[in-house]
Amino acid sequence: MKFKSQILNSTLGVIFKATAKYLKPDNFYSLSNNIIKILSIIVFPLVIYGLIAGLFLAPSDEVQGDGFRIIYVHVPAAFLSLFVYTNLAIFSGTYLVWRIKLFDILAKASAEIGAVFTFIALVTGSIWGKPMWGTWWIWDARLTSELILLFLYWGYLAIRQSIPNDKSAAKIASFVAVLGIINVPIVHFSVNWWFTLHQGSTISNITNIKIASSMAYPLIAMILSFVLLYVIITLLKVRNVILKNKLERLNLAGAI
Amino acid sequence: MAELINMHGYGVYVWSCYGITAVLVGYNILKPFYTHKKAVKVLKEIN
């Protein structure tokens, strides 16, 4: 028993030490550089495949014709809007509990790009709605809750901009981000709870895909690509914040 | 070829969605990429 707990302690110790090392900005900076390089090499062929297969190779839909091809940008963007918000809430919560600045930087970078994905999901959804539903917008449960999600992202970023003291801005914004997580399951389940106009999930479970594989593979590729792009963009931003802080200490923040 | 672009009448909707996504995602990749280049250059100059 004692031996077991010793192994556990030393394993946890190794993991903790390795993690603690990368929580230091300089180390995280070089780690980001490497991750950005590796993920860029992976994401490039994945996006090319997803685009070609989605736009040209997948057969057109029986009901929606070629209009359904909007799915390959709309669904990944919508998935990311929720995925990134979940990350934002986790980073913010971690920052509130442990006050590690890196998590606040990760949270802010996530919010910036998460808002963009949410905006893309709403706009492409609207453009998809016009030929299929005959309207650009309707106050359907899915659309309304997704719009609230965009306001949560913008609210978080607005709080950070409007409060002059950086530390209190970070604390208040993080608190709001954690509370806003309530909206994530509402967006996700809205199509089941209130069945109005928005169609149900196409892939809600990897073992229960509701479309032909020639349609599904490009969609999976595009979702994966968007996830990788989110990680790349977030690290690009975090890397800049680390350098900016360095320049600020040298009184050169205005240079970039 | 024309049919690939026209997409049986859905072309305007499909291509505008892909275009908006490409512009927004592309901008969000390129902007921090160039900011980083600039910052590295400034740091190199003072060292």
Tab-separated table of C-alpha atoms in Angstrom:
chain	number	residue	atom	x	y	z
A	1	MET	CA	0.000	0.000	0.000
A	2	LYS	CA	2.746	2.375	0.977
A	3	PHE	CA	4.723	1.380	-2.111
A	4	LYS	CA	1.686	2.061	-4.305
A	5	SER	CA	1.166	5.558	-2.962
A	6	GLN	CA	4.862	6.256	-3.421
A	7	ILE	CA	4.602	5.357	-7.109
A	8	LEU	CA	1.485	7.523	-7.400
A	9	ASN	CA	3.199	10.432	-5.680
A	10	SER	CA	6.283	10.257	-7.820
A	11	THR	CA	4.205	9.932	-11.021
A	12	LEU	CA	2.091	12.930	-10.042
A	13	GLY	CA	5.306	14.712	-9.126
A	14	VAL	CA	6.750	14.180	-12.593
A	15	ILE	CA	3.526	15.326	-14.292
A	16	PHE	CA	3.267	18.340	-12.001
A	17	LYS	CA	6.869	19.352	-12.553
A	18	ALA	CA	6.550	19.019	-16.327
A	19	THR	CA	3.373	21.106	-16.290
A	20	ALA	CA	4.792	23.721	-13.949
A	21	LYS	CA	7.755	24.123	-16.264
A	22	TYR	CA	5.529	25.136	-19.179
A	23	LEU	CA	3.469	27.537	-17.088
A	24	LYS	CA	6.460	29.895	-17.222
A	25	PRO	CA	6.021	32.299	-20.171
A	26	ASP	CA	9.466	31.709	-21.730
A	27	ASN	CA	9.032	27.938	-21.757
A	28	PHE	CA	5.459	28.182	-22.965
A	29	TYR	CA	6.674	30.445	-25.769
A	30	SER	CA	9.075	27.844	-27.168
A	31	LEU	CA	6.490	25.090	-26.651
A	32	SER	CA	3.969	27.165	-28.653
A	33	ASN	CA	6.465	27.637	-31.468
A	34	ASN	CA	6.845	23.872	-31.803
A	35	ILE	CA	3.124	23.097	-31.545
A	36	ILE	CA	2.301	25.769	-34.163
A	37	LYS	CA	4.823	24.246	-36.591
A	38	ILE	CA	3.611	20.652	-36.150
A	39	LEU	CA	-0.111	21.483	-36.318
A	40	SER	CA	0.350	23.675	-39.397
A	41	ILE	CA	1.860	20.725	-41.258
A	42	ILE	CA	-1.097	18.513	-40.259
A	43	VAL	CA	-3.888	21.036	-40.863
A	44	PHE	CA	-2.885	21.996	-44.396
A	45	PRO	CA	-3.656	18.682	-46.201
A	46	LEU	CA	-6.689	18.171	-43.942
A	47	VAL	CA	-8.275	21.477	-45.012
A	48	ILE	CA	-7.484	20.846	-48.695
A	49	TYR	CA	-9.099	17.396	-48.513
A	50	GLY	CA	-12.117	18.724	-46.593
A	51	LEU	CA	-12.704	21.560	-49.051
A	52	ILE	CA	-12.315	19.523	-52.247
A	53	ALA	CA	-14.330	16.576	-50.948
A	54	GLY	CA	-16.993	18.799	-49.418
A	55	LEU	CA	-17.427	21.144	-52.361
A	56	PHE	CA	-17.021	18.735	-55.287
A	57	LEU	CA	-16.715	15.046	-54.405
A	58	ALA	CA	-19.571	14.527	-51.945
A	59	PRO	CA	-22.881	13.811	-53.734
A	60	SER	CA	-25.517	16.532	-53.561
A	61	ASP	CA	-28.251	16.136	-50.977
A	62	GLU	CA	-31.583	14.613	-52.019
A	63	VAL	CA	-33.607	17.381	-50.407
A	64	GLN	CA	-31.249	20.364	-50.255
A	65	GLY	CA	-29.286	19.776	-53.497
A	66	ASP	CA	-25.915	21.519	-53.580
A	67	GLY	CA	-27.107	23.984	-50.926
A	68	PHE	CA	-26.240	21.432	-48.241
A	69	ARG	CA	-22.515	21.988	-48.950
A	70	ILE	CA	-22.702	24.977	-46.590
A	71	ILE	CA	-22.635	22.312	-43.862
A	72	TYR	CA	-18.835	21.971	-44.261
A	73	VAL	CA	-18.190	25.462	-42.938
A	74	HIS	CA	-21.323	26.022	-40.868
A	75	VAL	CA	-21.190	22.929	-38.643
A	76	PRO	CA	-17.434	23.167	-37.865
A	77	ALA	CA	-17.833	26.862	-36.976
A	78	ALA	CA	-20.862	26.116	-34.789
A	79	PHE	CA	-19.070	23.194	-33.101
A	80	LEU	CA	-16.082	25.427	-32.433
A	81	SER	CA	-18.293	28.181	-30.980
A	82	LEU	CA	-19.260	25.737	-28.206
A	83	PHE	CA	-15.901	23.951	-27.928
A	84	VAL	CA	-13.989	27.231	-27.586
A	85	TYR	CA	-16.481	28.610	-25.056
A	86	THR	CA	-16.005	25.477	-22.942
A	87	ASN	CA	-12.248	26.066	-23.072
A	88	LEU	CA	-12.757	29.732	-22.221
A	89	ALA	CA	-14.763	28.747	-19.119
A	90	ILE	CA	-12.166	26.150	-18.054
A	91	PHE	CA	-9.240	28.558	-18.522
A	92	SER	CA	-11.137	31.303	-16.677
A	93	GLY	CA	-12.080	28.988	-13.815
A	94	THR	CA	-8.484	27.784	-13.512
A	95	TYR	CA	-7.289	31.389	-13.476
A	96	LEU	CA	-9.790	32.322	-10.755
A	97	VAL	CA	-8.732	29.387	-8.548
A	98	TRP	CA	-4.948	29.403	-9.016
A	99	ARG	CA	-4.320	32.928	-10.334
A	100	ILE	CA	-1.864	31.673	-12.955
A	101	LYS	CA	-1.563	34.430	-15.527
A	102	LEU	CA	-0.978	32.090	-18.467
A	103	PHE	CA	-4.552	30.763	-18.117
A	104	ASP	CA	-5.933	34.276	-18.332
A	105	ILE	CA	-3.905	34.887	-21.506
A	106	LEU	CA	-5.206	31.588	-22.951
A	107	ALA	CA	-8.764	32.560	-21.990
A	108	LYS	CA	-8.605	35.957	-23.663
A	109	ALA	CA	-7.059	34.561	-26.867
A	110	SER	CA	-9.754	31.854	-26.938
A	111	ALA	CA	-12.515	34.427	-26.504
A	112	GLU	CA	-11.245	36.514	-29.409
A	113	ILE	CA	-11.211	33.626	-31.872
A	114	GLY	CA	-14.314	31.979	-30.340
A	115	ALA	CA	-16.314	35.110	-31.095
A	116	VAL	CA	-15.163	34.899	-34.735
A	117	PHE	CA	-16.278	31.254	-35.057
A	118	THR	CA	-19.638	32.097	-33.466
A	119	PHE	CA	-20.066	34.992	-35.876
A	120	ILE	CA	-19.235	32.689	-38.832
A	121	ALA	CA	-21.739	30.089	-37.571
A	122	LEU	CA	-24.503	32.711	-37.351
A	123	VAL	CA	-23.768	34.318	-40.736
A	124	THR	CA	-23.371	31.056	-42.693
A	125	GLY	CA	-26.474	29.724	-40.931
A	126	SER	CA	-28.381	32.789	-42.010
A	127	ILE	CA	-27.191	32.440	-45.624
A	128	TRP	CA	-28.167	28.746	-45.512
A	129	GLY	CA	-31.581	29.627	-44.078
A	130	LYS	CA	-32.558	31.891	-46.958
A	131	PRO	CA	-32.840	29.225	-49.718
A	132	MET	CA	-33.936	26.399	-47.368
A	133	TRP	CA	-36.350	28.085	-44.957
A	134	GLY	CA	-37.154	31.177	-47.028
A	135	THR	CA	-35.881	33.550	-44.344
A	136	TRP	CA	-32.538	34.965	-43.196
A	137	TRP	CA	-33.496	34.882	-39.547
A	138	ILE	CA	-36.117	33.482	-37.208
A	139	TRP	CA	-36.212	33.541	-33.398
A	140	ASP	CA	-35.847	29.769	-33.218
A	141	ALA	CA	-34.325	28.300	-30.024
A	142	ARG	CA	-31.018	27.263	-31.656
A	143	LEU	CA	-30.509	30.601	-33.412
A	144	THR	CA	-31.447	32.659	-30.366
A	145	SER	CA	-29.202	30.739	-27.954
A	146	GLU	CA	-26.302	30.916	-30.446
A	147	LEU	CA	-26.821	34.695	-30.676
A	148	ILE	CA	-26.692	34.864	-26.853
A	149	LEU	CA	-23.409	32.924	-27.073
A	150	LEU	CA	-21.988	35.634	-29.362
A	151	PHE	CA	-23.102	38.303	-26.848
A	152	LEU	CA	-21.376	36.343	-24.049
A	153	TYR	CA	-18.102	36.384	-26.021
A	154	TRP	CA	-18.477	40.083	-26.854
A	155	GLY	CA	-19.494	40.853	-23.257
A	156	TYR	CA	-16.375	39.096	-21.949
A	157	LEU	CA	-14.147	41.076	-24.349
A	158	ALA	CA	-15.997	44.348	-23.642
A	159	ILE	CA	-15.482	43.942	-19.877
A	160	ARG	CA	-11.755	43.437	-20.457
A	161	GLN	CA	-11.562	46.584	-22.574
A	162	SER	CA	-13.693	48.852	-20.412
A	163	ILE	CA	-12.112	48.241	-16.983
A	164	PRO	CA	-8.790	50.090	-16.814
A	165	ASN	CA	-7.245	47.935	-14.084
A	166	ASP	CA	-6.044	44.793	-15.915
A	167	LYS	CA	-6.236	42.507	-12.893
A	168	SER	CA	-9.786	43.412	-11.848
A	169	ALA	CA	-10.876	43.298	-15.504
A	170	ALA	CA	-9.439	39.769	-15.791
A	171	LYS	CA	-11.163	38.655	-12.578
A	172	ILE	CA	-14.607	40.045	-13.429
A	173	ALA	CA	-14.462	38.830	-17.045
A	174	SER	CA	-13.374	35.337	-15.927
A	175	PHE	CA	-16.267	35.195	-13.489
A	176	VAL	CA	-18.745	36.114	-16.261
A	177	ALA	CA	-17.146	33.522	-18.595
A	178	VAL	CA	-17.605	30.769	-15.988
A	179	LEU	CA	-21.268	31.698	-15.381
A	180	GLY	CA	-21.952	31.788	-19.131
A	181	ILE	CA	-21.147	28.076	-19.481
A	182	ILE	CA	-24.833	27.493	-18.635
A	183	ASN	CA	-25.636	28.575	-22.201
A	184	VAL	CA	-23.477	25.847	-23.817
A	185	PRO	CA	-25.792	22.858	-23.101
A	186	ILE	CA	-28.770	25.083	-23.958
A	187	VAL	CA	-27.347	25.717	-27.459
A	188	HIS	CA	-26.411	22.050	-27.888
A	189	PHE	CA	-29.735	20.541	-26.833
A	190	SER	CA	-31.970	23.338	-28.130
A	191	VAL	CA	-32.743	21.373	-31.322
A	192	ASN	CA	-34.091	18.495	-29.203
A	193	TRP	CA	-35.807	20.503	-26.472
A	194	TRP	CA	-37.699	22.908	-28.715
A	195	PHE	CA	-38.106	21.438	-32.162
A	196	THR	CA	-38.907	24.434	-34.311
A	197	LEU	CA	-37.097	25.155	-37.572
A	198	HIS	CA	-33.403	24.302	-37.164
A	199	GLN	CA	-32.668	20.695	-38.147
A	200	GLY	CA	-31.348	18.129	-35.662
A	201	SER	CA	-27.687	17.155	-35.252
A	202	THR	CA	-25.975	15.453	-38.195
A	203	ILE	CA	-23.157	13.976	-36.134
A	204	SER	CA	-23.980	14.096	-32.431
A	205	ASN	CA	-22.241	10.821	-31.763
A	206	ILE	CA	-19.388	9.357	-33.755
A	207	THR	CA	-21.072	5.900	-33.713
A	208	ASN	CA	-24.381	7.308	-34.924
A	209	ILE	CA	-23.689	9.303	-38.079
A	210	LYS	CA	-26.860	10.166	-39.952
A	211	ILE	CA	-25.381	10.839	-43.394
A	212	ALA	CA	-23.548	8.776	-46.048
A	213	SER	CA	-19.825	8.318	-45.384
A	214	SER	CA	-18.869	10.236	-48.567
A	215	MET	CA	-20.688	13.198	-46.989
A	216	ALA	CA	-19.511	12.530	-43.422
A	217	TYR	CA	-15.734	12.159	-43.950
A	218	PRO	CA	-15.232	15.679	-45.327
A	219	LEU	CA	-17.333	17.011	-42.438
A	220	ILE	CA	-15.186	15.192	-39.872
A	221	ALA	CA	-12.058	16.484	-41.648
A	222	MET	CA	-13.357	20.052	-41.557
A	223	ILE	CA	-14.311	19.848	-37.876
A	224	LEU	CA	-10.837	18.496	-37.038
A	225	SER	CA	-9.236	21.230	-39.163
A	226	PHE	CA	-11.183	23.932	-37.344
A	227	VAL	CA	-10.116	22.511	-33.976
A	228	LEU	CA	-6.461	22.558	-35.106
A	229	LEU	CA	-6.879	26.086	-36.512
A	230	TYR	CA	-8.302	27.192	-33.159
A	231	VAL	CA	-5.240	25.798	-31.341
A	232	ILE	CA	-2.867	27.393	-33.879
A	233	ILE	CA	-4.557	30.818	-33.755
A	234	THR	CA	-4.767	30.782	-29.949
A	235	LEU	CA	-1.062	29.943	-29.638
A	236	LEU	CA	-0.158	32.608	-32.235
A	237	LYS	CA	-1.990	35.133	-30.063
A	238	VAL	CA	-0.592	33.865	-26.750
A	239	ARG	CA	2.929	33.942	-28.165
A	240	ASN	CA	2.417	37.615	-29.111
A	241	VAL	CA	1.124	38.489	-25.630
A	242	ILE	CA	4.252	36.945	-24.087
A	243	LEU	CA	6.476	39.020	-26.393
A	244	LYS	CA	4.351	42.116	-25.810
A	245	ASN	CA	4.781	41.765	-22.043
A	246	LYS	CA	8.514	41.476	-22.610
A	247	LEU	CA	8.497	44.677	-24.694
A	248	GLU	CA	6.363	46.421	-22.065
A	249	ARG	CA	9.000	45.707	-19.450
A	250	LEU	CA	11.475	47.386	-21.811
A	251	ASN	CA	9.041	50.295	-22.337
A	252	LEU	CA	8.719	49.372	-26.004
A	253	ALA	CA	5.081	48.226	-26.095
A	254	GLY	CA	4.208	50.824	-28.730
A	255	ALA	CA	6.628	49.219	-31.190
A	256	ILE	CA	4.157	46.473	-32.248
B	1	MET	CA	-17.100	23.842	-64.903
B	2	ALA	CA	-19.904	26.429	-64.955
B	3	GLU	CA	-22.093	23.971	-63.059
B	4	LEU	CA	-19.412	23.620	-60.376
B	5	ILE	CA	-19.610	27.343	-59.786
B	6	ASN	CA	-23.372	27.672	-60.197
B	7	MET	CA	-24.094	24.639	-57.954
B	8	HIS	CA	-27.578	24.202	-59.508
B	9	GLY	CA	-28.626	27.643	-58.401
B	10	TYR	CA	-27.150	27.466	-54.888
B	11	GLY	CA	-23.754	28.880	-55.931
B	12	VAL	CA	-24.332	32.367	-54.507
B	13	TYR	CA	-25.201	30.974	-51.088
B	14	VAL	CA	-22.518	28.273	-50.965
B	15	TRP	CA	-19.636	30.407	-52.250
B	16	SER	CA	-20.482	33.405	-50.069
B	17	CYS	CA	-20.394	31.139	-46.985
B	18	TYR	CA	-16.990	29.710	-47.945
B	19	GLY	CA	-15.702	33.178	-48.867
B	20	ILE	CA	-16.738	34.803	-45.565
B	21	THR	CA	-15.242	31.903	-43.583
B	22	ALA	CA	-11.965	32.000	-45.547
B	23	VAL	CA	-11.578	35.767	-45.143
B	24	LEU	CA	-12.314	35.795	-41.401
B	25	VAL	CA	-10.220	32.737	-40.526
B	26	GLY	CA	-7.393	33.820	-42.867
B	27	TYR	CA	-7.290	37.307	-41.359
B	28	ASN	CA	-7.122	35.843	-37.851
B	29	ILE	CA	-4.157	33.667	-38.837
B	30	LEU	CA	-2.209	36.288	-40.781
B	31	LYS	CA	-2.650	39.190	-38.352
B	32	PRO	CA	-1.019	37.551	-35.291
B	33	PHE	CA	1.556	35.943	-37.614
B	34	TYR	CA	2.783	39.340	-38.844
B	35	THR	CA	2.537	40.927	-35.387
B	36	HIS	CA	4.881	38.193	-34.189
B	37	LYS	CA	7.359	38.859	-37.008
B	38	LYS	CA	7.391	42.543	-36.060
B	39	ALA	CA	7.866	41.830	-32.353
B	40	VAL	CA	10.733	39.418	-32.992
B	41	LYS	CA	12.396	42.023	-35.204
B	42	VAL	CA	12.095	44.737	-32.532
B	43	LEU	CA	13.504	42.396	-29.870
B	44	LYS	CA	16.392	41.422	-32.147
B	45	GLU	CA	17.255	45.060	-32.837
B	46	ILE	CA	17.604	45.957	-29.158
B	47	ASN	CA	19.658	42.882	-28.320
